[in-house]
mmCIF file of C-alpha atoms in Angstrom:
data_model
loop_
_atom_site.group_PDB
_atom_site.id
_atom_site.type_symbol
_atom_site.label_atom_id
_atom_site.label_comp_id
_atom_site.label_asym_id
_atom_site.label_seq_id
_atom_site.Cartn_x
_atom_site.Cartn_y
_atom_site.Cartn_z
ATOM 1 C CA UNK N 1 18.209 34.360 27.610
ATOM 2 C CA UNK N 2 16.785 34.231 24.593
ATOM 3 C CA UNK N 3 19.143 30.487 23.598
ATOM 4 C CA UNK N 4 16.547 29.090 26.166
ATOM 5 C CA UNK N 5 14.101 29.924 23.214
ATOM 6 C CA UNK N 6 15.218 27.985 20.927
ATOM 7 C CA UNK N 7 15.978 25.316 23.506
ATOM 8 C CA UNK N 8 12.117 25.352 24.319
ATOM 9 C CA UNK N 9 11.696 25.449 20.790
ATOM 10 C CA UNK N 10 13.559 22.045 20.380
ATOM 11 C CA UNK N 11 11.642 20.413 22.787
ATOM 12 C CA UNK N 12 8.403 21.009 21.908
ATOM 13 C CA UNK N 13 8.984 19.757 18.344
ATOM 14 C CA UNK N 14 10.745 16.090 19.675
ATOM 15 C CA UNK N 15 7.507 16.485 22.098
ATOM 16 C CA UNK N 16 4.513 14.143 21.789
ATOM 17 C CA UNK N 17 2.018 15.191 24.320
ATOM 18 C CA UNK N 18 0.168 18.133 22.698
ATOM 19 C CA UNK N 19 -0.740 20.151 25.904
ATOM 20 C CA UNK N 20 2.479 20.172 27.091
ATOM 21 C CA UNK N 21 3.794 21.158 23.006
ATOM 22 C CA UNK N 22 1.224 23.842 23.279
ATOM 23 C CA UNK N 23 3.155 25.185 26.825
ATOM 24 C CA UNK N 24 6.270 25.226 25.774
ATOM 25 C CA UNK N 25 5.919 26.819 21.949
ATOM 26 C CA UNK N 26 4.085 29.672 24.586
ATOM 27 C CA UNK N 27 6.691 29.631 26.617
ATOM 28 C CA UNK N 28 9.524 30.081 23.868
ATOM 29 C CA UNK N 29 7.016 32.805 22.134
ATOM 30 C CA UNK N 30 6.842 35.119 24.991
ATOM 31 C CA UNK N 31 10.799 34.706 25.233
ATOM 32 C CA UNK N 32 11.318 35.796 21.913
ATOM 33 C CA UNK N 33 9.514 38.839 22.650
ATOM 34 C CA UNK N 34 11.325 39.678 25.527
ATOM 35 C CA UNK N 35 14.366 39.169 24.270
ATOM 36 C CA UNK N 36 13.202 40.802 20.715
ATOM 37 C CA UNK N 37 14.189 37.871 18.655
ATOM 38 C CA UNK N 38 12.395 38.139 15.471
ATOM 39 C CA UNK N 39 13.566 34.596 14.353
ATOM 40 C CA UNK N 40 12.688 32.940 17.432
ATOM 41 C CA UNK N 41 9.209 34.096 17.464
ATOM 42 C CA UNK N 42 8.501 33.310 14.045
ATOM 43 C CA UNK N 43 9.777 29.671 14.266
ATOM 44 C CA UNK N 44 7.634 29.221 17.744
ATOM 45 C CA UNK N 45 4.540 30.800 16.242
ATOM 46 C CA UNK N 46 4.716 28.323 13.071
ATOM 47 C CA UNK N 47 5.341 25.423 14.707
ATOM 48 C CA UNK N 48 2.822 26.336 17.027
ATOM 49 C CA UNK N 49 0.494 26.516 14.123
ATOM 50 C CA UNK N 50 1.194 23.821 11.866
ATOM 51 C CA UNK N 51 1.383 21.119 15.034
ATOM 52 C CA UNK N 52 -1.981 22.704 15.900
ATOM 53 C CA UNK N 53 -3.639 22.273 12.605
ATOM 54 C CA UNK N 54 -2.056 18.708 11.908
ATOM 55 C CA UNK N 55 -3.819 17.744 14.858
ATOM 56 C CA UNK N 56 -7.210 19.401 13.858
ATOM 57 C CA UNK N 57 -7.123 22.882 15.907
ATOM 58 C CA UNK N 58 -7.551 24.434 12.805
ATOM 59 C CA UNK N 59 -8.833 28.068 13.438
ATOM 60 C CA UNK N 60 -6.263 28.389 16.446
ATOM 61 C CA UNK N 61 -3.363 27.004 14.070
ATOM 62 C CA UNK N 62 -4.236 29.134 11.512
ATOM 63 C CA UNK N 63 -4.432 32.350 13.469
ATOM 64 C CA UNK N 64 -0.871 31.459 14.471
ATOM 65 C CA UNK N 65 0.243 30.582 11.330
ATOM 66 C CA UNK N 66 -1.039 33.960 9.917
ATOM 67 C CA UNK N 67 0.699 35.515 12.839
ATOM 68 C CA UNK N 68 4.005 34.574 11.902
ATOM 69 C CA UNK N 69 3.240 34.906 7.811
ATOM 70 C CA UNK N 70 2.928 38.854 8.984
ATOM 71 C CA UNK N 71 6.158 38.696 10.922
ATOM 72 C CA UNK N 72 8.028 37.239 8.058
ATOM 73 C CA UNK N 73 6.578 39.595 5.264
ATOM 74 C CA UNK N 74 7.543 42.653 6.845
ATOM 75 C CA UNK N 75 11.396 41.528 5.958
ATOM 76 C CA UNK N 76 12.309 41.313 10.354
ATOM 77 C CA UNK N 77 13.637 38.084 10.118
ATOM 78 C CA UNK N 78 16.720 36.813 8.860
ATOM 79 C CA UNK N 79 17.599 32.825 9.762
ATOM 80 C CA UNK N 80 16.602 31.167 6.432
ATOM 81 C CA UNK N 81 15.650 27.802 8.009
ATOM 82 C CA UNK N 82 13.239 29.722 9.789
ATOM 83 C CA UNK N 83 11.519 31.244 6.807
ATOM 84 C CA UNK N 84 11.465 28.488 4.954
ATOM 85 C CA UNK N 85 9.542 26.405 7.378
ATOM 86 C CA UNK N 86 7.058 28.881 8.020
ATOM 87 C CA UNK N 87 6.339 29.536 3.998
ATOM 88 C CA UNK N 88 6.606 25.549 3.080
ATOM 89 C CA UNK N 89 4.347 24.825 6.573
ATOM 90 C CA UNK N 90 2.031 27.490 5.797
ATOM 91 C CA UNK N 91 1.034 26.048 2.497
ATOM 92 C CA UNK N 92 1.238 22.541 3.523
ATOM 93 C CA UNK N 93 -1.521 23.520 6.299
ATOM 94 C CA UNK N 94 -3.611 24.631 3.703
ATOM 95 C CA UNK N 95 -3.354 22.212 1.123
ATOM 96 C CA UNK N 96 -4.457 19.864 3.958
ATOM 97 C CA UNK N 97 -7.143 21.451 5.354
ATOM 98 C CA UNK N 98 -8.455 22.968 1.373
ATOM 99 C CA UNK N 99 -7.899 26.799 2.261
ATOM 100 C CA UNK N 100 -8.134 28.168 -1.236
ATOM 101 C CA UNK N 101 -8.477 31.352 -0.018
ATOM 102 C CA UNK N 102 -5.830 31.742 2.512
ATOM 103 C CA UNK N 103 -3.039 29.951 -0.038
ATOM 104 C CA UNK N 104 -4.082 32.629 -2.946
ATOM 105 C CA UNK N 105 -4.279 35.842 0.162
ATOM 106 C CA UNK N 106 -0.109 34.572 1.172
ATOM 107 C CA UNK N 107 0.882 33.522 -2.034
ATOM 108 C CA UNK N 108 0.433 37.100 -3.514
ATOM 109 C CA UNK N 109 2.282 38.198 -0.059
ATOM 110 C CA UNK N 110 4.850 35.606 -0.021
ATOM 111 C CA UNK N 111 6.037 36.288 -4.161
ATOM 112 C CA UNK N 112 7.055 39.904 -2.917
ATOM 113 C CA UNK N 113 9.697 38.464 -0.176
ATOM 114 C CA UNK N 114 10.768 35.322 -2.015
ATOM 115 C CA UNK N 115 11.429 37.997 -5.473
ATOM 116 C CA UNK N 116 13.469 40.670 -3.019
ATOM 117 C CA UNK N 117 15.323 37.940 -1.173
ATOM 118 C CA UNK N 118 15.747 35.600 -4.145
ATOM 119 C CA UNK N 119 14.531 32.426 -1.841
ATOM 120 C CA UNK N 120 13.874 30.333 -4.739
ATOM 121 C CA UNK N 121 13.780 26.815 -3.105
ATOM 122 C CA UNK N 122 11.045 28.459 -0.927
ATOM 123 C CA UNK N 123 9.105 29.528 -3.900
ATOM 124 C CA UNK N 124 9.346 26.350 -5.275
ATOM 125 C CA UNK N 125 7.612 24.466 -2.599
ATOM 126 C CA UNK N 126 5.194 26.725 -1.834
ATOM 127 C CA UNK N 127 3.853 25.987 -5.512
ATOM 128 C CA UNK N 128 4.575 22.307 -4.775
ATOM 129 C CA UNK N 129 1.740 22.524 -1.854
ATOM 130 C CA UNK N 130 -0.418 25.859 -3.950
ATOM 131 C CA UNK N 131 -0.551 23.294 -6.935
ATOM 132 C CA UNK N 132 -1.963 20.781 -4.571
ATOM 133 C CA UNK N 133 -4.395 22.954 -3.560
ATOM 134 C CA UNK N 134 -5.734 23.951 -6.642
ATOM 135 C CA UNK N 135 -5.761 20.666 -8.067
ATOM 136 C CA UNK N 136 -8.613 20.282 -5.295
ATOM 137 C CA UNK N 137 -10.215 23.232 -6.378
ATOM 138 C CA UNK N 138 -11.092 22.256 -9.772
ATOM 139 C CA UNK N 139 -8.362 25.264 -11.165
ATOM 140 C CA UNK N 140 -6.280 23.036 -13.014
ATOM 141 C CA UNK N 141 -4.797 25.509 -15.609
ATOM 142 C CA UNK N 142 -3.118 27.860 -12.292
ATOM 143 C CA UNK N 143 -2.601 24.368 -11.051
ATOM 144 C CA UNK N 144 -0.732 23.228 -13.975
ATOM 145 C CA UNK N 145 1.512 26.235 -13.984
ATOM 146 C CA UNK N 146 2.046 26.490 -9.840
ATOM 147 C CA UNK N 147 3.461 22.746 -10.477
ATOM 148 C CA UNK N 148 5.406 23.585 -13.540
ATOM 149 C CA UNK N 149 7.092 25.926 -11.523
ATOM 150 C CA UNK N 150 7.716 23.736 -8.882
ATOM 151 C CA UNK N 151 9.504 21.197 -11.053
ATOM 152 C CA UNK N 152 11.674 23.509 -12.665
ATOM 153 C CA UNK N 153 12.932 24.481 -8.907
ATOM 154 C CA UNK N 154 13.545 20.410 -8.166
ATOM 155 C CA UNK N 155 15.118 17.458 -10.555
ATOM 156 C CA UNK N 156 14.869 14.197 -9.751
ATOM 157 C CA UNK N 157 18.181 14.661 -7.786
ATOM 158 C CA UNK N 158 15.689 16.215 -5.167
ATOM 159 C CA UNK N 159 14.142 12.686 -4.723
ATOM 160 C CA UNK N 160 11.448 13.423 -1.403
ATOM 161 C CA UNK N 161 10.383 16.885 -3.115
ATOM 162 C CA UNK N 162 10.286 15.603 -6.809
ATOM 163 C CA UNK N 163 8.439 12.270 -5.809
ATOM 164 C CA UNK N 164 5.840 14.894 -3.779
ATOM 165 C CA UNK N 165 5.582 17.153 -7.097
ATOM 166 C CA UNK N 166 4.614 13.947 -9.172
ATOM 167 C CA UNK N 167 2.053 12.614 -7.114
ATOM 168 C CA UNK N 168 0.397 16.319 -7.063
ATOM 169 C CA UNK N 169 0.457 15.975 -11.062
ATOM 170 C CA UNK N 170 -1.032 12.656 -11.342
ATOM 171 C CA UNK N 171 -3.595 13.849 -9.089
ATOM 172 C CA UNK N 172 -3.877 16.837 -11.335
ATOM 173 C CA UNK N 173 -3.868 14.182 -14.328
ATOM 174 C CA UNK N 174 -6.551 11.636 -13.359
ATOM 175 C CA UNK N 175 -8.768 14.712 -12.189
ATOM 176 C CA UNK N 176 -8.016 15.713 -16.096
ATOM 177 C CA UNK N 177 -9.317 12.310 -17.054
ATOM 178 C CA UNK N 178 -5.497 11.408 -18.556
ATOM 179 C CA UNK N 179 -5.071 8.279 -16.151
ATOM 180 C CA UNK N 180 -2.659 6.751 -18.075
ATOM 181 C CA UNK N 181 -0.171 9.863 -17.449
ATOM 182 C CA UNK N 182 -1.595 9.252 -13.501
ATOM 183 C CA UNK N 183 -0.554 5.821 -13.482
ATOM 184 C CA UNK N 184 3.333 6.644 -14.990
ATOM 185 C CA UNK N 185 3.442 9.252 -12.627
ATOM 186 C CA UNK N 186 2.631 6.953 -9.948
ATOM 187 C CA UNK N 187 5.027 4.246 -10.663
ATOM 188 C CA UNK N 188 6.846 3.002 -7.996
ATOM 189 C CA UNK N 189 5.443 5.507 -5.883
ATOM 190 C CA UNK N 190 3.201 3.527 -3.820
ATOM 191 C CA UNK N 191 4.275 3.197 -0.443
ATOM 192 C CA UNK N 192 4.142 7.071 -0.118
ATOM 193 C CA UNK N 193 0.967 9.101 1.839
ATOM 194 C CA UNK N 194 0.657 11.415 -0.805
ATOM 195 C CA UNK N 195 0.047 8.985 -3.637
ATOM 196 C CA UNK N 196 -2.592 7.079 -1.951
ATOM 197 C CA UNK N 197 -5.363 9.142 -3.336
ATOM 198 C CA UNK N 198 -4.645 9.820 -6.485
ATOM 199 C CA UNK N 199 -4.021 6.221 -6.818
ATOM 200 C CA UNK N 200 -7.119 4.645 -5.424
ATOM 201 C CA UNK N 201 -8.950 7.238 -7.244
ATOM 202 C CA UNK N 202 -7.657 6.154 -10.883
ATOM 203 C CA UNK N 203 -8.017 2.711 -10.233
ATOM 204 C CA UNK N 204 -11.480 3.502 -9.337
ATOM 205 C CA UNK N 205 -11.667 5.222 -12.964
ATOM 206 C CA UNK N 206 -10.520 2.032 -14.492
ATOM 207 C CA UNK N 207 -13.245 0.095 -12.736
ATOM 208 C CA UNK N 208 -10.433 -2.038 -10.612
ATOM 209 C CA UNK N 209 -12.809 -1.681 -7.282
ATOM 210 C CA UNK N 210 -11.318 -4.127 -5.979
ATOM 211 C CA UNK N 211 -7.911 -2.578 -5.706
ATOM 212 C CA UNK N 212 -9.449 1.110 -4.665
ATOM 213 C CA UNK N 213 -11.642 -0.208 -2.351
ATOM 214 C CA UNK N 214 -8.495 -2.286 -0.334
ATOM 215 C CA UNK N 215 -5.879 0.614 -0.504
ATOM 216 C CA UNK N 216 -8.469 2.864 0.685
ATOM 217 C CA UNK N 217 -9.638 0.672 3.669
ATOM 218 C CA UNK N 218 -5.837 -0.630 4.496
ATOM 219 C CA UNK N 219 -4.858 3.348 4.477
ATOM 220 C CA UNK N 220 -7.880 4.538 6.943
ATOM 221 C CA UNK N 221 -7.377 1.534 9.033
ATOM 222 C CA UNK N 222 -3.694 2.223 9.445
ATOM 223 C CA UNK N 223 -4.436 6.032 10.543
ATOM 224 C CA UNK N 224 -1.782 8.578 10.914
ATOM 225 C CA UNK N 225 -3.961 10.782 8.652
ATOM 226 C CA UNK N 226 -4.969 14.350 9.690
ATOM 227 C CA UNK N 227 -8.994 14.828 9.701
ATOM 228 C CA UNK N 228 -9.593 16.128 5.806
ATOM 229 C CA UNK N 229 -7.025 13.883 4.419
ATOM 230 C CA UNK N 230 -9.013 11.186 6.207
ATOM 231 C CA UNK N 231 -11.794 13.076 4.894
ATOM 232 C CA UNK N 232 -10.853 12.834 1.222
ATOM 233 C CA UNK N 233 -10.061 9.337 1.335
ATOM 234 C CA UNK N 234 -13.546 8.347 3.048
ATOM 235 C CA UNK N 235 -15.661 10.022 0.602
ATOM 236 C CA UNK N 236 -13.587 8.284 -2.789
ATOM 237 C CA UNK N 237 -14.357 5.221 -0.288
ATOM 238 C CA UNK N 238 -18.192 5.223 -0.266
ATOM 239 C CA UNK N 239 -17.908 5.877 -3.885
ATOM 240 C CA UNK N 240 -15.884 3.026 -4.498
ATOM 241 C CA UNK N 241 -18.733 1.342 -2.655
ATOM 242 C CA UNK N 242 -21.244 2.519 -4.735
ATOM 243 C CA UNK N 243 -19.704 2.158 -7.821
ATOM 244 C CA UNK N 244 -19.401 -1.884 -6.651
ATOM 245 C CA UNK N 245 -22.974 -2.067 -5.607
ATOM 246 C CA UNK N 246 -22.768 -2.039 -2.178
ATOM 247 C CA UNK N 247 -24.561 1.161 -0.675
ATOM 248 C CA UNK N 248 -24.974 -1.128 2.594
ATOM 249 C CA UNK N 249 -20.909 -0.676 2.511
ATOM 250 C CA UNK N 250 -21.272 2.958 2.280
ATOM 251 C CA UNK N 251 -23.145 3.586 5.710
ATOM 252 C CA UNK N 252 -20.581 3.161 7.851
ATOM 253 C CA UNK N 253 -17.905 5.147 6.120
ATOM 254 C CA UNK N 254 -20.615 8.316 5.587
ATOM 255 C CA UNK N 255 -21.363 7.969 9.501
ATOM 256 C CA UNK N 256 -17.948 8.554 9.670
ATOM 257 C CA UNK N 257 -17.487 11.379 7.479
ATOM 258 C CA UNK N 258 -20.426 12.829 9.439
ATOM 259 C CA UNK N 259 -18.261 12.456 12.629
ATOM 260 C CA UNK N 260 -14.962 14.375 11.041
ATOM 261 C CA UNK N 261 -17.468 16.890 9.389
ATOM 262 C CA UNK N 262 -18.630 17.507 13.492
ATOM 263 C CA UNK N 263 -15.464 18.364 14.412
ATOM 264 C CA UNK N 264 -13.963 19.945 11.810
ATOM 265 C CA UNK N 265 -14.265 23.760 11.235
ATOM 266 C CA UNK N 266 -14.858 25.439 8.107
ATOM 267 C CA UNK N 267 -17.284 24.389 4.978
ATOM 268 C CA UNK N 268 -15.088 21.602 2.978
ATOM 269 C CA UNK N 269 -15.491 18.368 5.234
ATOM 270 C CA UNK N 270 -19.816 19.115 6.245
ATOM 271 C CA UNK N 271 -19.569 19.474 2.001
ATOM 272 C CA UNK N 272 -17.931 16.159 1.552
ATOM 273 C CA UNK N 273 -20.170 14.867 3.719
ATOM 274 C CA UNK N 274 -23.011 15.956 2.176
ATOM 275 C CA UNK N 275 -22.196 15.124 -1.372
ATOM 276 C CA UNK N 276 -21.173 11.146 0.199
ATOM 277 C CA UNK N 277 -24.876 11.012 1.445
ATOM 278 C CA UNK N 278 -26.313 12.658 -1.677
ATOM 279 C CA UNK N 279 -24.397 9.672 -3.743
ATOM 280 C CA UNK N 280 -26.049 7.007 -1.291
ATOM 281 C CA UNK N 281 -29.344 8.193 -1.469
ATOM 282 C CA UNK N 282 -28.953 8.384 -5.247
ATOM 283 C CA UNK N 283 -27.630 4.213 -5.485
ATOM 284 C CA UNK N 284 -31.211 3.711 -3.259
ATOM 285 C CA UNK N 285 -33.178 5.330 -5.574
ATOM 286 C CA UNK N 286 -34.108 8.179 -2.872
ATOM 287 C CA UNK N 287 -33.872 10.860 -5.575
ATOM 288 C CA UNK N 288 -35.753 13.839 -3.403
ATOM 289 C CA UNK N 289 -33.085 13.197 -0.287
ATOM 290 C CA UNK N 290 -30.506 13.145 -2.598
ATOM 291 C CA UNK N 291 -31.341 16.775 -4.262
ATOM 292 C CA UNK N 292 -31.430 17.981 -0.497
ATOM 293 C CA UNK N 293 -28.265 16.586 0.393
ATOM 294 C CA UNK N 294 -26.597 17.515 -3.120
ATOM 295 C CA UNK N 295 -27.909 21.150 -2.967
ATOM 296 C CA UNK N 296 -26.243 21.023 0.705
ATOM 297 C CA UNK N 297 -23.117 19.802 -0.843
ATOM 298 C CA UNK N 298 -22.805 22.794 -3.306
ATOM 299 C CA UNK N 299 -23.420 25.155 -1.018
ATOM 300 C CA UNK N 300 -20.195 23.819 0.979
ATOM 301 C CA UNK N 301 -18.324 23.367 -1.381
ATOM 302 C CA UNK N 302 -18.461 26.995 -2.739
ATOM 303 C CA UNK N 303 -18.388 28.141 0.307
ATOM 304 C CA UNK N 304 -14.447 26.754 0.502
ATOM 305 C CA UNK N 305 -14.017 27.952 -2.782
ATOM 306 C CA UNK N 306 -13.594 24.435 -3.845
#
């Protein structure tokens, strides 16, 4: 019966072991199709995909992901929870693995369903994660307005969503060069995951090195981070290295950028990679190697549209 769905469903998500996760989201998949329950298929087939991607299966998460994205914009299913997970994990999977492309190809998709079914919490963090994204990308005026949009869904009331947006803007604002903005935005707001770039990243633009380079080291030491997360917070690492004069620092760190970048797929992490030995080679004086690796680093980078 198709209650032993959702029952599967359940205990893959309180699961830990990813195989056995894996088995039972299959299990619970094939189910719903049996039993034709639109909702229970979509909910397996996200979950399936964001666990997948969060634990750095990225082209098999995202083929699920996309899976259930085409199930839920053809208007078959109708338990809210369940759409709102799959548009808000969605997004989040791409903000965290940097697919610019994919966010902008379901975000056009996604404003037709959330406009005809008036979901406008969903809308409103799918910009939250979109804004994210773009920030990345260097397209700060779509990024403004995705996050603009965002806020004006959640007040402060919304405290977990609303302490999310602001982090995402003073990431926005220190990449904008306005750090003191960054650093109001950031106030008080230290303790959470999302802020720990943006922070160590404007104290690194006010020359406190010190500070950067221990909330960046006490962060990747702790771990918990997905791969490109990881990623981001190596490479604003080795230049927080540099920057202190220390490319002998830097090694390590790059060696393991180069490991994520080996077992990561697509273009962004190989870029980052690239552009953290490009910086080395440039505090050594190895101008040459660093043009190589630089050159390497742009093509990466607009490969992922970044």
């Amino acid at each position: 019966p198709e209650s032993h769905g959702w029952v599967l469903v359940a205990r893959a998500q309180a699961g830990h072991d990813l195989v056995e996760q894996q088995r039972l989201y299959r299990q619970a998949i094939e189910t719903a199709r049996r039993c034709g329950d639109v909702d229970l298929e979509c909910e397996a087939l996200g979950s399936l995909g964001i666990m997948l991607v969060f634990s750095g299966h990225r082209v098999d998460g995202m083929g699920c992901l996309d899976e259930a994205l085409g199930v839920l914009c053809a208007d078959e299913v109708t338990d809210l929870s369940v759409i709102e997970g799959v548009f808000c994990g969605l997004f989040h999977a791409c903000e965290r693995v940097n697919d610019v492309g994919r966010a902008a190809q379901w975000l056009r998709a996604v404003d037709g369903v959330v406009r005809r079914r008036g979901f406008v919490a969903v809308g409103g963090y799918c910009r939250a994660y979109y804004g994210g994204l773009l920030t990345a990308a260097g397209r700060w005026p779509e990024a403004e307005a995705e996050l603009a949009a965002a806020l004006s869904v959640f007040s402060a009331e919304h405290r977990a969503v609303h302490a999310s947006l602001r982090c995402r803007l003073a990431e926005l604002r220190r990449e904008q060069g306005r750090l003191e903005e960054a650093a109001v935005l950031l106030d008080g707001l230290d303790h959470l995951e999302d802020a720990v770039r943006p922070l160590a990243a404007t104290q690194l633009a006010r020359g406190e090195l010190d500070l950067a380079r221990d909330l960046l080291e006490r962060t990747v030491a702790a771990g918990g981070l997905e791969d490109v997360p990881t990623a981001r917070l190596l490479s604003l690492l080795v230049e927080t290295h540099l920057e202190r004069g220390d490319p002998a620092a830097a090694e390590p760190v790059v060696r393991r950028l180069a490991d994520l970048a080996a077992l990561q797929g697509g273009s962004f992490v190989p870029a980052l990679t690239e552009l953290a030995r490009g910086r080395r080679c440039l505090a050594e004086g190895r101008t040459t190697r660093a043009r190589d690796h630089l050159h390497e680093a742009l093509t990466g980078f607009v490969r992922a549209e970044m």
